[in-house]
Short mmCIF file of C-alpha atoms in Angstrom, two decimals:
data_model
loop_
_atom_site.label_atom_id
_atom_site.label_comp_id
_atom_site.label_asym_id
_atom_site.label_seq_id
_atom_site.Cartn_x
_atom_site.Cartn_y
_atom_site.Cartn_z
CA MET A 1 62.24 169.69 -65.56
CA PRO A 2 59.29 171.43 -63.81
CA PHE A 3 56.01 172.43 -65.69
CA LEU A 4 55.81 176.39 -64.63
CA PHE A 5 52.33 177.89 -64.70
CA SER A 6 51.07 181.89 -63.54
CA ILE A 7 48.47 182.58 -61.20
CA SER A 8 47.62 186.28 -62.47
CA GLY A 9 45.40 189.15 -61.53
CA TYR A 10 44.38 192.43 -59.93
CA HIS A 11 45.08 193.20 -56.71
CA ASN A 12 43.24 191.64 -54.35
CA ALA A 13 41.90 189.29 -56.37
CA GLY A 14 42.00 186.04 -55.15
CA LYS A 15 45.52 184.58 -55.96
CA THR A 16 47.21 183.50 -53.19
CA THR A 17 43.63 181.61 -52.01
CA LEU A 18 43.60 179.90 -55.56
CA ALA A 19 47.62 179.21 -55.76
CA LEU A 20 47.39 177.46 -51.92
CA SER A 21 43.94 174.87 -52.75
CA LEU A 22 45.56 173.84 -55.49
CA TYR A 23 49.31 173.19 -54.22
CA GLU A 24 46.77 171.48 -51.31
CA ILE A 25 45.33 169.07 -54.04
CA LEU A 26 48.28 168.50 -56.70
CA LYS A 27 50.48 167.69 -53.25
CA ASN A 28 48.36 165.16 -52.43
CA ARG A 29 48.05 163.59 -55.63
CA GLY A 30 51.74 163.24 -55.72
CA TYR A 31 53.59 166.07 -57.36
CA LYS A 32 56.40 168.48 -55.70
CA ILE A 33 55.40 171.79 -55.60
CA ALA A 34 57.62 174.88 -55.67
CA VAL A 35 56.20 178.90 -55.17
CA VAL A 36 57.62 182.15 -56.32
CA LYS A 37 55.26 185.00 -55.79
CA SER A 38 56.39 188.37 -57.73
CA SER A 39 56.13 191.80 -55.92
CA LYS A 40 56.39 195.39 -57.02
CA GLU A 41 58.12 196.33 -53.49
CA LYS A 42 61.79 197.87 -54.11
CA ASP A 43 62.25 199.61 -50.11
CA ILE A 44 61.44 196.47 -48.13
CA PHE A 45 63.96 193.81 -47.75
CA THR A 46 64.18 190.39 -46.18
CA ASP A 47 67.70 190.49 -44.67
CA ILE A 48 69.29 193.52 -43.02
CA PRO A 49 71.82 196.55 -44.55
CA GLU A 50 75.54 195.92 -43.66
CA LYS A 51 74.56 192.19 -42.76
CA ASP A 52 75.88 189.40 -44.65
CA THR A 53 73.78 188.96 -47.18
CA TRP A 54 73.17 192.41 -47.58
CA LEU A 55 77.14 192.83 -48.32
CA TYR A 56 77.46 190.03 -50.77
CA ARG A 57 74.30 191.38 -52.47
CA LYS A 58 76.07 194.78 -52.50
CA LYS A 59 79.48 193.19 -54.19
CA GLY A 60 77.41 192.05 -56.75
CA VAL A 61 77.21 188.28 -56.38
CA PRO A 62 74.56 187.24 -58.97
CA LEU A 63 73.00 184.58 -56.51
CA VAL A 64 73.17 184.75 -52.48
CA GLY A 65 71.40 181.77 -50.60
CA PHE A 66 71.02 181.83 -46.63
CA PHE A 67 70.06 178.91 -44.75
CA GLN A 68 68.50 179.41 -41.38
CA GLU A 69 67.52 175.96 -39.50
CA ASN A 70 63.52 175.97 -40.86
CA LEU A 71 64.05 178.23 -43.90
CA PHE A 72 66.50 179.13 -46.98
CA THR A 73 66.29 182.32 -48.71
CA LEU A 74 67.81 182.82 -52.20
CA TYR A 75 68.76 186.34 -53.59
CA LEU A 76 69.02 186.78 -56.81
CA ASN A 77 70.02 189.83 -58.97
CA PRO A 78 68.00 191.01 -61.50
CA GLU A 79 70.94 192.55 -63.43
CA ASN A 80 72.60 189.16 -64.50
CA PHE A 81 69.47 188.82 -66.85
CA ASP A 82 67.71 189.68 -69.60
CA LEU A 83 64.64 190.65 -68.62
CA SER A 84 63.50 192.54 -71.90
CA SER A 85 62.29 188.76 -73.39
CA PHE A 86 62.32 187.00 -69.69
CA LYS A 87 63.87 184.05 -71.45
CA ASP A 88 66.55 183.77 -69.00
CA TRP A 89 64.10 183.72 -66.17
CA TYR A 90 62.12 181.27 -67.83
CA VAL A 91 65.28 179.01 -68.06
CA TYR A 92 66.84 180.14 -64.67
CA PHE A 93 63.20 178.82 -62.84
CA GLN A 94 63.24 175.14 -64.83
CA SER A 95 66.92 174.92 -64.07
CA LEU A 96 66.94 176.17 -59.96
CA PHE A 97 63.62 174.41 -59.65
CA TRP A 98 64.10 171.31 -62.34
CA ASN A 99 63.51 168.08 -59.70
CA PHE A 100 60.38 170.04 -58.94
CA ASN A 101 57.29 169.18 -61.16
CA ILE A 102 55.37 171.99 -60.65
CA VAL A 103 56.07 175.56 -60.00
CA ILE A 104 53.25 177.78 -59.29
CA LEU A 105 54.31 181.62 -59.99
CA GLU A 106 51.79 184.60 -58.18
CA GLY A 107 51.44 187.30 -60.57
CA PHE A 108 54.34 187.41 -63.20
CA LYS A 109 51.76 188.81 -65.42
CA ASN A 110 54.45 190.63 -67.93
CA PHE A 111 56.20 187.00 -67.75
CA ASP A 112 55.12 186.53 -71.63
CA ILE A 113 56.72 182.77 -71.79
CA VAL A 114 54.76 181.07 -69.39
CA GLN A 115 51.59 180.29 -69.36
CA LYS A 116 48.95 181.45 -66.80
CA ILE A 117 45.03 181.35 -65.16
CA TRP A 118 43.54 184.94 -65.24
CA VAL A 119 41.97 185.80 -62.09
CA VAL A 120 38.96 187.65 -62.39
CA LYS A 121 38.41 190.30 -59.53
CA GLU A 122 35.28 192.15 -60.54
CA LYS A 123 32.00 191.90 -62.52
CA ASP A 124 32.54 194.25 -65.19
CA GLU A 125 36.05 193.24 -65.56
CA ASP A 126 36.81 193.72 -69.33
CA LEU A 127 38.61 190.53 -70.49
CA LYS A 128 39.43 191.39 -74.12
CA ARG A 129 41.53 194.11 -73.17
CA ILE A 130 43.24 192.02 -70.64
CA LYS A 131 43.77 189.44 -73.37
CA SER A 132 45.16 191.96 -75.45
CA GLU A 133 47.76 192.75 -73.14
CA ILE A 134 48.68 189.60 -71.20
CA ARG A 135 50.30 187.01 -73.19
CA ASN A 136 49.51 182.77 -73.30
CA LEU A 137 46.59 182.77 -70.84
CA LEU A 138 45.14 179.38 -70.31
CA GLY A 139 41.67 180.56 -69.20
CA PHE A 140 39.77 182.94 -66.53
CA VAL A 141 38.64 181.96 -62.95
CA VAL A 142 35.85 183.68 -62.09
CA LYS A 143 33.98 184.19 -59.06
CA ASP A 144 30.50 183.50 -59.88
CA ASP A 145 28.48 183.39 -62.91
CA LEU A 146 29.90 181.10 -64.55
CA GLU A 147 27.54 180.26 -67.29
CA ARG A 148 27.30 184.55 -67.91
CA TRP A 149 30.75 185.14 -68.65
CA GLU A 150 30.99 181.93 -70.78
CA SER A 151 27.90 183.29 -73.05
CA LEU A 152 29.76 186.93 -72.81
CA TYR A 153 33.32 185.21 -73.95
CA PRO A 154 32.41 181.78 -75.34
CA GLU A 155 35.97 181.41 -76.94
CA GLU A 156 37.08 181.71 -74.01
CA LYS A 157 37.85 178.66 -71.22
CA PHE A 158 36.58 179.84 -67.77
CA PHE A 159 36.51 177.25 -64.48
CA LEU A 160 34.77 178.73 -61.04
CA PHE A 161 37.26 179.60 -57.96
CA LYS A 162 36.14 177.81 -55.51
CA ASP A 163 35.90 174.72 -58.33
CA TYR A 164 39.65 173.54 -57.38
CA GLU A 165 39.44 170.39 -58.36
CA THR A 166 38.42 170.85 -62.04
CA LEU A 167 41.31 173.71 -62.25
CA ALA A 168 43.70 171.03 -60.72
CA ASN A 169 42.90 168.42 -63.31
CA PHE A 170 43.21 170.53 -66.44
CA ILE A 171 46.42 171.63 -64.94
CA GLU A 172 47.21 167.84 -64.33
CA GLU A 173 46.29 167.23 -68.07
CA LEU A 174 49.27 170.00 -68.86
CA ILE A 175 51.89 168.59 -67.34
CA ARG A 176 51.17 165.27 -68.79
CA LYS A 177 51.54 166.42 -72.13
CA TYR A 178 53.96 168.90 -71.92
CA GLU A 179 56.52 167.77 -68.98
CA PRO A 180 59.69 165.84 -70.48
CA ARG A 181 61.54 163.09 -68.20
CA VAL A 182 65.00 163.92 -68.58
CA LEU A 183 67.26 166.76 -67.66
CA LEU A 184 70.49 166.63 -69.85
CA LYS A 185 72.82 169.48 -69.26
CA ILE A 186 76.25 169.86 -70.97
CA ASN A 187 78.75 172.08 -69.57
CA ASN A 188 75.56 173.76 -67.56
CA LYS A 189 73.87 174.33 -71.11
CA LYS A 190 70.25 172.83 -71.05
CA ILE A 191 69.77 169.98 -74.11
CA PRO A 192 66.51 169.30 -75.18
CA MET A 193 65.60 166.17 -76.40
CA LYS A 194 62.73 164.18 -78.57
CA SER A 195 60.66 161.45 -76.70
CA PHE A 196 62.55 158.54 -78.54
CA VAL A 197 65.45 160.19 -77.58
CA GLU A 198 64.34 160.43 -73.93
CA ASP A 199 63.44 156.46 -74.39
CA ALA A 200 67.12 155.47 -76.06
CA LEU A 201 68.48 157.01 -72.40
CA ILE A 202 65.59 156.06 -70.01
CA TYR A 203 65.77 152.41 -70.73
CA PRO A 204 69.09 150.80 -71.21
CA LEU A 205 69.82 152.63 -68.00
CA LEU A 206 67.18 151.52 -66.01
CA GLY A 207 68.09 147.96 -67.20
CA PHE A 208 72.16 148.35 -65.75
CA ILE A 209 70.73 150.42 -62.59
CA LYS A 210 68.07 147.45 -61.59
CA VAL A 211 71.04 144.78 -61.54
CA LEU A 212 72.78 147.43 -58.50
CA LYS A 213 72.62 146.42 -54.79
CA GLU A 214 70.53 148.30 -52.34
CA VAL A 215 68.35 149.37 -55.72
CA PRO A 216 64.85 150.28 -54.28
CA ASP A 217 61.99 148.36 -56.10
CA LYS A 218 60.30 151.50 -56.97
CA ILE A 219 62.57 153.80 -58.64
CA GLU A 220 60.28 157.10 -59.43
CA GLU A 221 63.81 159.73 -60.15
CA ILE A 222 67.18 158.78 -61.04
CA GLU A 223 69.97 161.69 -61.01
CA ILE A 224 73.37 160.64 -62.29
CA LYS A 225 76.16 163.75 -62.90
CA ILE A 226 79.22 162.66 -64.82
CA LYS A 227 82.23 164.77 -65.05
CA LEU A 228 84.35 164.13 -67.96
CA ASN A 229 89.02 163.23 -67.39
CA LYS A 230 89.24 165.82 -70.20
CA LYS A 231 87.33 167.92 -72.70
CA LEU A 232 85.63 165.71 -75.57
CA ASP A 233 85.34 166.81 -79.25
CA LYS A 234 82.18 165.59 -81.17
CA GLU A 235 84.23 163.00 -83.01
CA GLU A 236 85.66 161.52 -80.18
CA ILE A 237 82.46 160.77 -79.41
#
């Protein structure tokens, strides 16, 4: 299950520049990273009216994928999700990108359930108002005058915009703290587990797998899917 966090801020604050820099650093540290950008555009489509993907979407297919030689485009229909709490989006992102370590969301300032880094655009930006409007803020990224910002808001965490390594270290600490090691889905429903249950699944399974032929010496990730021949009640398990 990936760690999701958002880089939020006003238009032209530098969100994309920051996201790209963090992507390069964290990728070089071995993380698999996906990026999802939000947009307010309503009239611009990436597929052409009356063509195949457009027809599928018009028919109401909730998820349409389009494979090309060097590109895969995914279209989601927001009508199939409860956007009032954004919980459906959160669960969907985790399921869709479960084999990634990190999903960087650019924008999504109203996506309350996701933790955010706010990129400060102006020197006189009212951070108290932002704090009152934006939920789940981890801290602020400022372009300069770091000490001034820290003195004005001593209770907040600040990062300097071009000190990408420090912010990447902060995100890496969060990943290590929150990232679960096992994804368990039963009938397409994600089942939460405590760490001792994860251990009970991981270590016996590793013991069986390591004696199999053609298993690499270094095991980084295991994917198993089991389909039962009949439906089992809890009493039968």
